[in-house]
Amino acid sequence: MTVPLRRNRNYTLLWAGQAVSEVGFSTTMIAFPLLVLGITGSPAASGLVLGADAAAQLIAGLPAGALVDRWDRKRIMLWCEAVLAIAVGSLALALWWNTATLGHMVAVAVIMGICRALFEPAEDASLVRLVSDEQLATAISLNTARSSIGQMAGTALGGVLFAIGRMVPFVVDMITHLISLVTLAFLRIPAREVKPGPIGNIGREMAAGLRWVWGHRHVRVTALCAVSLNFFFNAFYIVIIVLADSRGVPAGQIGLMAAMLGVGGVLGALIAPTLHRVLNPWVSIMAVFWMVTLLTPITIFAPNGYVLGALFAGMAFLAPTANTTINTHQLLLTPDHLRGRLSGVMNVFVGAAAAAGPALGGVLVEFVSGDAAVLWCTAGMAAISLLVTFSPVLRNYPIESGKDVSDGRERPVPGPAQR
């Protein structure tokens, strides 16, 4: 008999520890640019620190996925939390001693990016071994809700803590990583056979991960479509902030607008397991593309930040359902020895879209009006949505989401009628 997730000791430990850790991380991400600006007085330096974090995670993505598949995944997560606690703790001490430098802050940001590049694939690959196949979709949606809640809570907390003292957000972040480290220490992940080859083989192992993603058409097509939508949405996000500011929308309302993305994500994650069961996979994927596409041009007519926030919540609401459908299929389809690389490849794709999208948005608002920039982003989203709608690969997306081949035996993944 399958144990309910709420009584699954290992999943609960992992979820709770990471919920705390993600609050600390989001706290630091808000405090970091404020700290750099306060010490250096340079907006460019603030961008350098945040850019170092993003670049480190992007560059480390492919090798990190390969290392997750050749090393013990629990140890990877433990070491990542320990190193993160030491890194942010060192910055807190430097601030206490008034010796913090730009170089030190860049180094901490790089460490944070590398640790996330390692931790996320390790957690994704471990999740399949902690819950049953039937519970995987619910576990993925709860993890999505956890991330959204952590981001909202940490974002709100970061500014308050920074106002109390520059070092306070980093002390809190250090404590959250230590809490997560303790919970991970009690985590029991079923053993797997690991036979790491020579370190010189890492390039071939990375290439094997890329070949796996590219060689499976459902994985390949959904990845390309999702990354393309993220690219245009990130461009639109920058455009709408500039447009709102130019129309005199108060900064507080702009902040609320951004927070509503998280609210929509949390609400969507709570209903995602139900929608995942009742909706055809193609419908669940197609719905989020069209929801974003149809709501985007309406932002042109939004009279204030509150309406913009409601639109943003609507855009985020169906995303967890699509993510649950796609991620469940991918994790169950992928052999255990390739799951780290699958996650690493996907993180690189998403990271590239997150980096390139804002650049496109900046170029658009530089050369065309805000309204025109929104319409250009809408056109890109509409093109991707049409591709999703008429793609024969996605129209025939398997209801039997995949096969768990981690132990060498093929087991059909339960479809909606079986759950």
PDB file of C-alpha atoms in Angstrom, residues 217-394:
ATOM      1  CA  ARG A 217      10.866  13.761 -29.640  1.00  0.00           C
ATOM      2  CA  HIS A 218       8.393  14.514 -26.849  1.00  0.00           C
ATOM      3  CA  VAL A 219      11.218  15.703 -24.592  1.00  0.00           C
ATOM      4  CA  ARG A 220      12.824  17.683 -27.413  1.00  0.00           C
ATOM      5  CA  VAL A 221       9.676  19.412 -28.657  1.00  0.00           C
ATOM      6  CA  THR A 222       8.322  20.328 -25.229  1.00  0.00           C
ATOM      7  CA  ALA A 223      11.732  21.681 -24.204  1.00  0.00           C
ATOM      8  CA  LEU A 224      12.041  23.861 -27.298  1.00  0.00           C
ATOM      9  CA  CYS A 225       8.488  25.184 -26.993  1.00  0.00           C
ATOM     10  CA  ALA A 226       8.759  25.877 -23.259  1.00  0.00           C
ATOM     11  CA  VAL A 227      12.110  27.626 -23.630  1.00  0.00           C
ATOM     12  CA  SER A 228      10.749  29.749 -26.486  1.00  0.00           C
ATOM     13  CA  LEU A 229       7.741  30.823 -24.413  1.00  0.00           C
ATOM     14  CA  ASN A 230      10.015  31.646 -21.452  1.00  0.00           C
ATOM     15  CA  PHE A 231      12.214  33.699 -23.770  1.00  0.00           C
ATOM     16  CA  PHE A 232       9.352  35.889 -24.969  1.00  0.00           C
ATOM     17  CA  PHE A 233       7.760  36.095 -21.520  1.00  0.00           C
ATOM     18  CA  ASN A 234      11.014  37.296 -19.944  1.00  0.00           C
ATOM     19  CA  ALA A 235      11.269  39.914 -22.673  1.00  0.00           C
ATOM     20  CA  PHE A 236       7.666  40.953 -22.006  1.00  0.00           C
ATOM     21  CA  TYR A 237       8.327  41.157 -18.262  1.00  0.00           C
ATOM     22  CA  ILE A 238      10.986  43.819 -18.771  1.00  0.00           C
ATOM     23  CA  VAL A 239       8.818  45.646 -21.293  1.00  0.00           C
ATOM     24  CA  ILE A 240       5.792  45.803 -18.989  1.00  0.00           C
ATOM     25  CA  ILE A 241       7.841  47.112 -16.059  1.00  0.00           C
ATOM     26  CA  VAL A 242       9.221  49.904 -18.235  1.00  0.00           C
ATOM     27  CA  LEU A 243       5.752  50.600 -19.642  1.00  0.00           C
ATOM     28  CA  ALA A 244       4.172  50.714 -16.171  1.00  0.00           C
ATOM     29  CA  ASP A 245       6.865  53.063 -14.904  1.00  0.00           C
ATOM     30  CA  SER A 246       6.442  55.373 -17.894  1.00  0.00           C
ATOM     31  CA  ARG A 247       2.704  55.565 -17.163  1.00  0.00           C
ATOM     32  CA  GLY A 248       3.326  56.629 -13.598  1.00  0.00           C
ATOM     33  CA  VAL A 249       2.338  53.365 -11.900  1.00  0.00           C
ATOM     34  CA  PRO A 250       3.699  53.627  -8.324  1.00  0.00           C
ATOM     35  CA  ALA A 251       6.664  51.414  -7.430  1.00  0.00           C
ATOM     36  CA  GLY A 252       4.570  49.674  -4.788  1.00  0.00           C
ATOM     37  CA  GLN A 253       2.009  48.601  -7.371  1.00  0.00           C
ATOM     38  CA  ILE A 254       4.779  47.381  -9.672  1.00  0.00           C
ATOM     39  CA  GLY A 255       6.125  45.296  -6.801  1.00  0.00           C
ATOM     40  CA  LEU A 256       2.640  43.906  -6.170  1.00  0.00           C
ATOM     41  CA  MET A 257       2.347  43.068  -9.855  1.00  0.00           C
ATOM     42  CA  ALA A 258       5.527  41.007  -9.656  1.00  0.00           C
ATOM     43  CA  ALA A 259       4.381  39.317  -6.437  1.00  0.00           C
ATOM     44  CA  MET A 260       1.124  38.255  -8.091  1.00  0.00           C
ATOM     45  CA  LEU A 261       3.123  35.987 -10.398  1.00  0.00           C
ATOM     46  CA  GLY A 262       4.013  34.029  -7.281  1.00  0.00           C
ATOM     47  CA  VAL A 263       0.422  34.073  -6.028  1.00  0.00           C
ATOM     48  CA  GLY A 264      -0.825  32.686  -9.339  1.00  0.00           C
ATOM     49  CA  GLY A 265       1.918  30.062  -9.265  1.00  0.00           C
ATOM     50  CA  VAL A 266       1.004  28.915  -5.745  1.00  0.00           C
ATOM     51  CA  LEU A 267      -2.711  28.675  -6.524  1.00  0.00           C
ATOM     52  CA  GLY A 268      -1.961  26.891  -9.781  1.00  0.00           C
ATOM     53  CA  ALA A 269       0.367  24.436  -8.059  1.00  0.00           C
ATOM     54  CA  LEU A 270      -2.325  23.518  -5.535  1.00  0.00           C
ATOM     55  CA  ILE A 271      -4.777  22.570  -8.280  1.00  0.00           C
ATOM     56  CA  ALA A 272      -2.157  21.130 -10.656  1.00  0.00           C
ATOM     57  CA  PRO A 273      -2.442  17.493  -9.447  1.00  0.00           C
ATOM     58  CA  THR A 274      -6.197  17.530 -10.117  1.00  0.00           C
ATOM     59  CA  LEU A 275      -5.864  19.159 -13.545  1.00  0.00           C
ATOM     60  CA  HIS A 276      -3.027  16.766 -14.388  1.00  0.00           C
ATOM     61  CA  ARG A 277      -5.386  13.833 -13.743  1.00  0.00           C
ATOM     62  CA  VAL A 278      -8.408  15.127 -15.654  1.00  0.00           C
ATOM     63  CA  LEU A 279      -6.859  16.945 -18.621  1.00  0.00           C
ATOM     64  CA  ASN A 280      -5.370  15.396 -21.708  1.00  0.00           C
ATOM     65  CA  PRO A 281      -1.593  16.102 -21.622  1.00  0.00           C
ATOM     66  CA  TRP A 282      -1.707  18.057 -24.889  1.00  0.00           C
ATOM     67  CA  VAL A 283      -4.556  20.195 -23.548  1.00  0.00           C
ATOM     68  CA  SER A 284      -2.736  20.919 -20.284  1.00  0.00           C
ATOM     69  CA  ILE A 285       0.377  22.013 -22.177  1.00  0.00           C
ATOM     70  CA  MET A 286      -1.485  23.989 -24.840  1.00  0.00           C
ATOM     71  CA  ALA A 287      -3.647  25.799 -22.259  1.00  0.00           C
ATOM     72  CA  VAL A 288      -0.785  27.600 -20.544  1.00  0.00           C
ATOM     73  CA  PHE A 289       0.645  28.788 -23.869  1.00  0.00           C
ATOM     74  CA  TRP A 290      -2.666  30.293 -24.967  1.00  0.00           C
ATOM     75  CA  MET A 291      -3.428  31.716 -21.532  1.00  0.00           C
ATOM     76  CA  VAL A 292      -0.185  33.695 -21.560  1.00  0.00           C
ATOM     77  CA  THR A 293      -0.603  34.671 -25.213  1.00  0.00           C
ATOM     78  CA  LEU A 294      -4.165  35.965 -24.796  1.00  0.00           C
ATOM     79  CA  LEU A 295      -3.546  37.860 -21.547  1.00  0.00           C
ATOM     80  CA  THR A 296      -0.323  39.557 -22.670  1.00  0.00           C
ATOM     81  CA  PRO A 297      -1.851  42.172 -25.061  1.00  0.00           C
ATOM     82  CA  ILE A 298      -4.556  43.036 -22.495  1.00  0.00           C
ATOM     83  CA  THR A 299      -1.805  44.524 -20.284  1.00  0.00           C
ATOM     84  CA  ILE A 300      -1.664  47.458 -22.704  1.00  0.00           C
ATOM     85  CA  PHE A 301      -5.075  48.584 -21.464  1.00  0.00           C
ATOM     86  CA  ALA A 302      -4.513  47.893 -17.748  1.00  0.00           C
ATOM     87  CA  PRO A 303      -5.254  51.136 -15.827  1.00  0.00           C
ATOM     88  CA  ASN A 304      -3.084  50.345 -12.779  1.00  0.00           C
ATOM     89  CA  GLY A 305      -0.735  47.910 -11.115  1.00  0.00           C
ATOM     90  CA  TYR A 306      -3.575  46.002  -9.456  1.00  0.00           C
ATOM     91  CA  VAL A 307      -5.087  44.992 -12.782  1.00  0.00           C
ATOM     92  CA  LEU A 308      -1.617  44.149 -14.095  1.00  0.00           C
ATOM     93  CA  GLY A 309      -1.104  41.969 -11.033  1.00  0.00           C
ATOM     94  CA  ALA A 310      -4.360  40.108 -11.671  1.00  0.00           C
ATOM     95  CA  LEU A 311      -3.304  39.504 -15.279  1.00  0.00           C
ATOM     96  CA  PHE A 312       0.091  38.241 -14.141  1.00  0.00           C
ATOM     97  CA  ALA A 313      -1.568  35.864 -11.676  1.00  0.00           C
ATOM     98  CA  GLY A 314      -3.705  34.526 -14.527  1.00  0.00           C
ATOM     99  CA  MET A 315      -0.632  33.983 -16.687  1.00  0.00           C
ATOM    100  CA  ALA A 316       1.051  31.954 -13.934  1.00  0.00           C
ATOM    101  CA  PHE A 317      -1.996  29.936 -12.898  1.00  0.00           C
ATOM    102  CA  LEU A 318      -1.808  27.108 -15.454  1.00  0.00           C
ATOM    103  CA  ALA A 319       1.978  26.902 -15.676  1.00  0.00           C
ATOM    104  CA  PRO A 320       2.315  24.411 -12.775  1.00  0.00           C
ATOM    105  CA  THR A 321      -0.087  21.996 -14.490  1.00  0.00           C
ATOM    106  CA  ALA A 322       1.946  22.027 -17.695  1.00  0.00           C
ATOM    107  CA  ASN A 323       5.188  21.720 -15.741  1.00  0.00           C
ATOM    108  CA  THR A 324       3.772  18.788 -13.777  1.00  0.00           C
ATOM    109  CA  THR A 325       2.709  16.997 -16.960  1.00  0.00           C
ATOM    110  CA  ILE A 326       6.020  17.590 -18.714  1.00  0.00           C
ATOM    111  CA  ASN A 327       8.336  16.915 -15.759  1.00  0.00           C
ATOM    112  CA  THR A 328       6.509  13.762 -14.683  1.00  0.00           C
ATOM    113  CA  HIS A 329       6.754  12.340 -18.181  1.00  0.00           C
ATOM    114  CA  GLN A 330      10.426  13.253 -18.527  1.00  0.00           C
ATOM    115  CA  LEU A 331      11.545  11.898 -15.153  1.00  0.00           C
ATOM    116  CA  LEU A 332       9.714   8.590 -15.552  1.00  0.00           C
ATOM    117  CA  LEU A 333      10.865   8.153 -19.137  1.00  0.00           C
ATOM    118  CA  THR A 334      14.532   8.839 -18.340  1.00  0.00           C
ATOM    119  CA  PRO A 335      16.715   6.046 -16.909  1.00  0.00           C
ATOM    120  CA  ASP A 336      18.022   6.789 -13.421  1.00  0.00           C
ATOM    121  CA  HIS A 337      21.629   7.054 -14.577  1.00  0.00           C
ATOM    122  CA  LEU A 338      20.643   9.925 -16.931  1.00  0.00           C
ATOM    123  CA  ARG A 339      18.225  11.890 -14.737  1.00  0.00           C
ATOM    124  CA  GLY A 340      20.850  14.297 -13.436  1.00  0.00           C
ATOM    125  CA  ARG A 341      21.895  15.139 -16.971  1.00  0.00           C
ATOM    126  CA  LEU A 342      18.275  15.565 -18.053  1.00  0.00           C
ATOM    127  CA  SER A 343      17.752  18.154 -15.316  1.00  0.00           C
ATOM    128  CA  GLY A 344      21.095  19.808 -16.066  1.00  0.00           C
ATOM    129  CA  VAL A 345      20.277  20.189 -19.764  1.00  0.00           C
ATOM    130  CA  MET A 346      16.832  21.606 -18.998  1.00  0.00           C
ATOM    131  CA  ASN A 347      18.262  24.073 -16.489  1.00  0.00           C
ATOM    132  CA  VAL A 348      20.751  25.313 -19.082  1.00  0.00           C
ATOM    133  CA  PHE A 349      17.989  25.804 -21.645  1.00  0.00           C
ATOM    134  CA  VAL A 350      15.781  27.674 -19.175  1.00  0.00           C
ATOM    135  CA  GLY A 351      18.718  29.730 -17.904  1.00  0.00           C
ATOM    136  CA  ALA A 352      19.660  30.762 -21.422  1.00  0.00           C
ATOM    137  CA  ALA A 353      16.091  31.911 -22.089  1.00  0.00           C
ATOM    138  CA  ALA A 354      16.019  33.805 -18.783  1.00  0.00           C
ATOM    139  CA  ALA A 355      19.234  35.596 -19.714  1.00  0.00           C
ATOM    140  CA  ALA A 356      18.407  36.350 -23.354  1.00  0.00           C
ATOM    141  CA  GLY A 357      14.750  37.331 -22.857  1.00  0.00           C
ATOM    142  CA  PRO A 358      15.403  40.509 -20.818  1.00  0.00           C
ATOM    143  CA  ALA A 359      18.017  41.533 -23.380  1.00  0.00           C
ATOM    144  CA  LEU A 360      15.389  41.322 -26.132  1.00  0.00           C
ATOM    145  CA  GLY A 361      12.948  43.279 -23.980  1.00  0.00           C
ATOM    146  CA  GLY A 362      15.520  46.006 -23.431  1.00  0.00           C
ATOM    147  CA  VAL A 363      16.186  46.283 -27.159  1.00  0.00           C
ATOM    148  CA  LEU A 364      12.467  46.460 -27.961  1.00  0.00           C
ATOM    149  CA  VAL A 365      11.727  49.310 -25.546  1.00  0.00           C
ATOM    150  CA  GLU A 366      14.795  51.123 -26.858  1.00  0.00           C
ATOM    151  CA  PHE A 367      13.594  51.193 -30.462  1.00  0.00           C
ATOM    152  CA  VAL A 368       9.784  50.975 -30.372  1.00  0.00           C
ATOM    153  CA  SER A 369       7.009  52.219 -28.114  1.00  0.00           C
ATOM    154  CA  GLY A 370       5.982  50.242 -25.055  1.00  0.00           C
ATOM    155  CA  ASP A 371       2.680  49.194 -26.616  1.00  0.00           C
ATOM    156  CA  ALA A 372       4.418  48.034 -29.788  1.00  0.00           C
ATOM    157  CA  ALA A 373       6.976  46.102 -27.732  1.00  0.00           C
ATOM    158  CA  VAL A 374       4.164  44.256 -25.935  1.00  0.00           C
ATOM    159  CA  LEU A 375       2.617  43.355 -29.298  1.00  0.00           C
ATOM    160  CA  TRP A 376       5.942  42.097 -30.637  1.00  0.00           C
ATOM    161  CA  CYS A 377       6.249  39.825 -27.586  1.00  0.00           C
ATOM    162  CA  THR A 378       2.647  38.693 -28.117  1.00  0.00           C
ATOM    163  CA  ALA A 379       3.419  37.814 -31.723  1.00  0.00           C
ATOM    164  CA  GLY A 380       6.315  35.617 -30.620  1.00  0.00           C
ATOM    165  CA  MET A 381       4.162  33.889 -28.000  1.00  0.00           C
ATOM    166  CA  ALA A 382       1.344  33.376 -30.514  1.00  0.00           C
ATOM    167  CA  ALA A 383       3.719  31.718 -32.974  1.00  0.00           C
ATOM    168  CA  ILE A 384       4.885  29.271 -30.306  1.00  0.00           C
ATOM    169  CA  SER A 385       1.297  28.642 -29.180  1.00  0.00           C
ATOM    170  CA  LEU A 386       0.265  27.803 -32.749  1.00  0.00           C
ATOM    171  CA  LEU A 387       3.191  25.407 -32.994  1.00  0.00           C
ATOM    172  CA  VAL A 388       2.051  23.677 -29.801  1.00  0.00           C
ATOM    173  CA  THR A 389      -1.545  23.528 -31.047  1.00  0.00           C
ATOM    174  CA  PHE A 390      -0.767  21.947 -34.408  1.00  0.00           C
ATOM    175  CA  SER A 391       2.334  19.916 -33.515  1.00  0.00           C
ATOM    176  CA  PRO A 392       1.587  16.227 -34.206  1.00  0.00           C
ATOM    177  CA  VAL A 393       4.130  15.290 -31.551  1.00  0.00           C
ATOM    178  CA  LEU A 394       2.316  17.212 -28.818  1.00  0.00           C
TER     179      LEU A 394
END
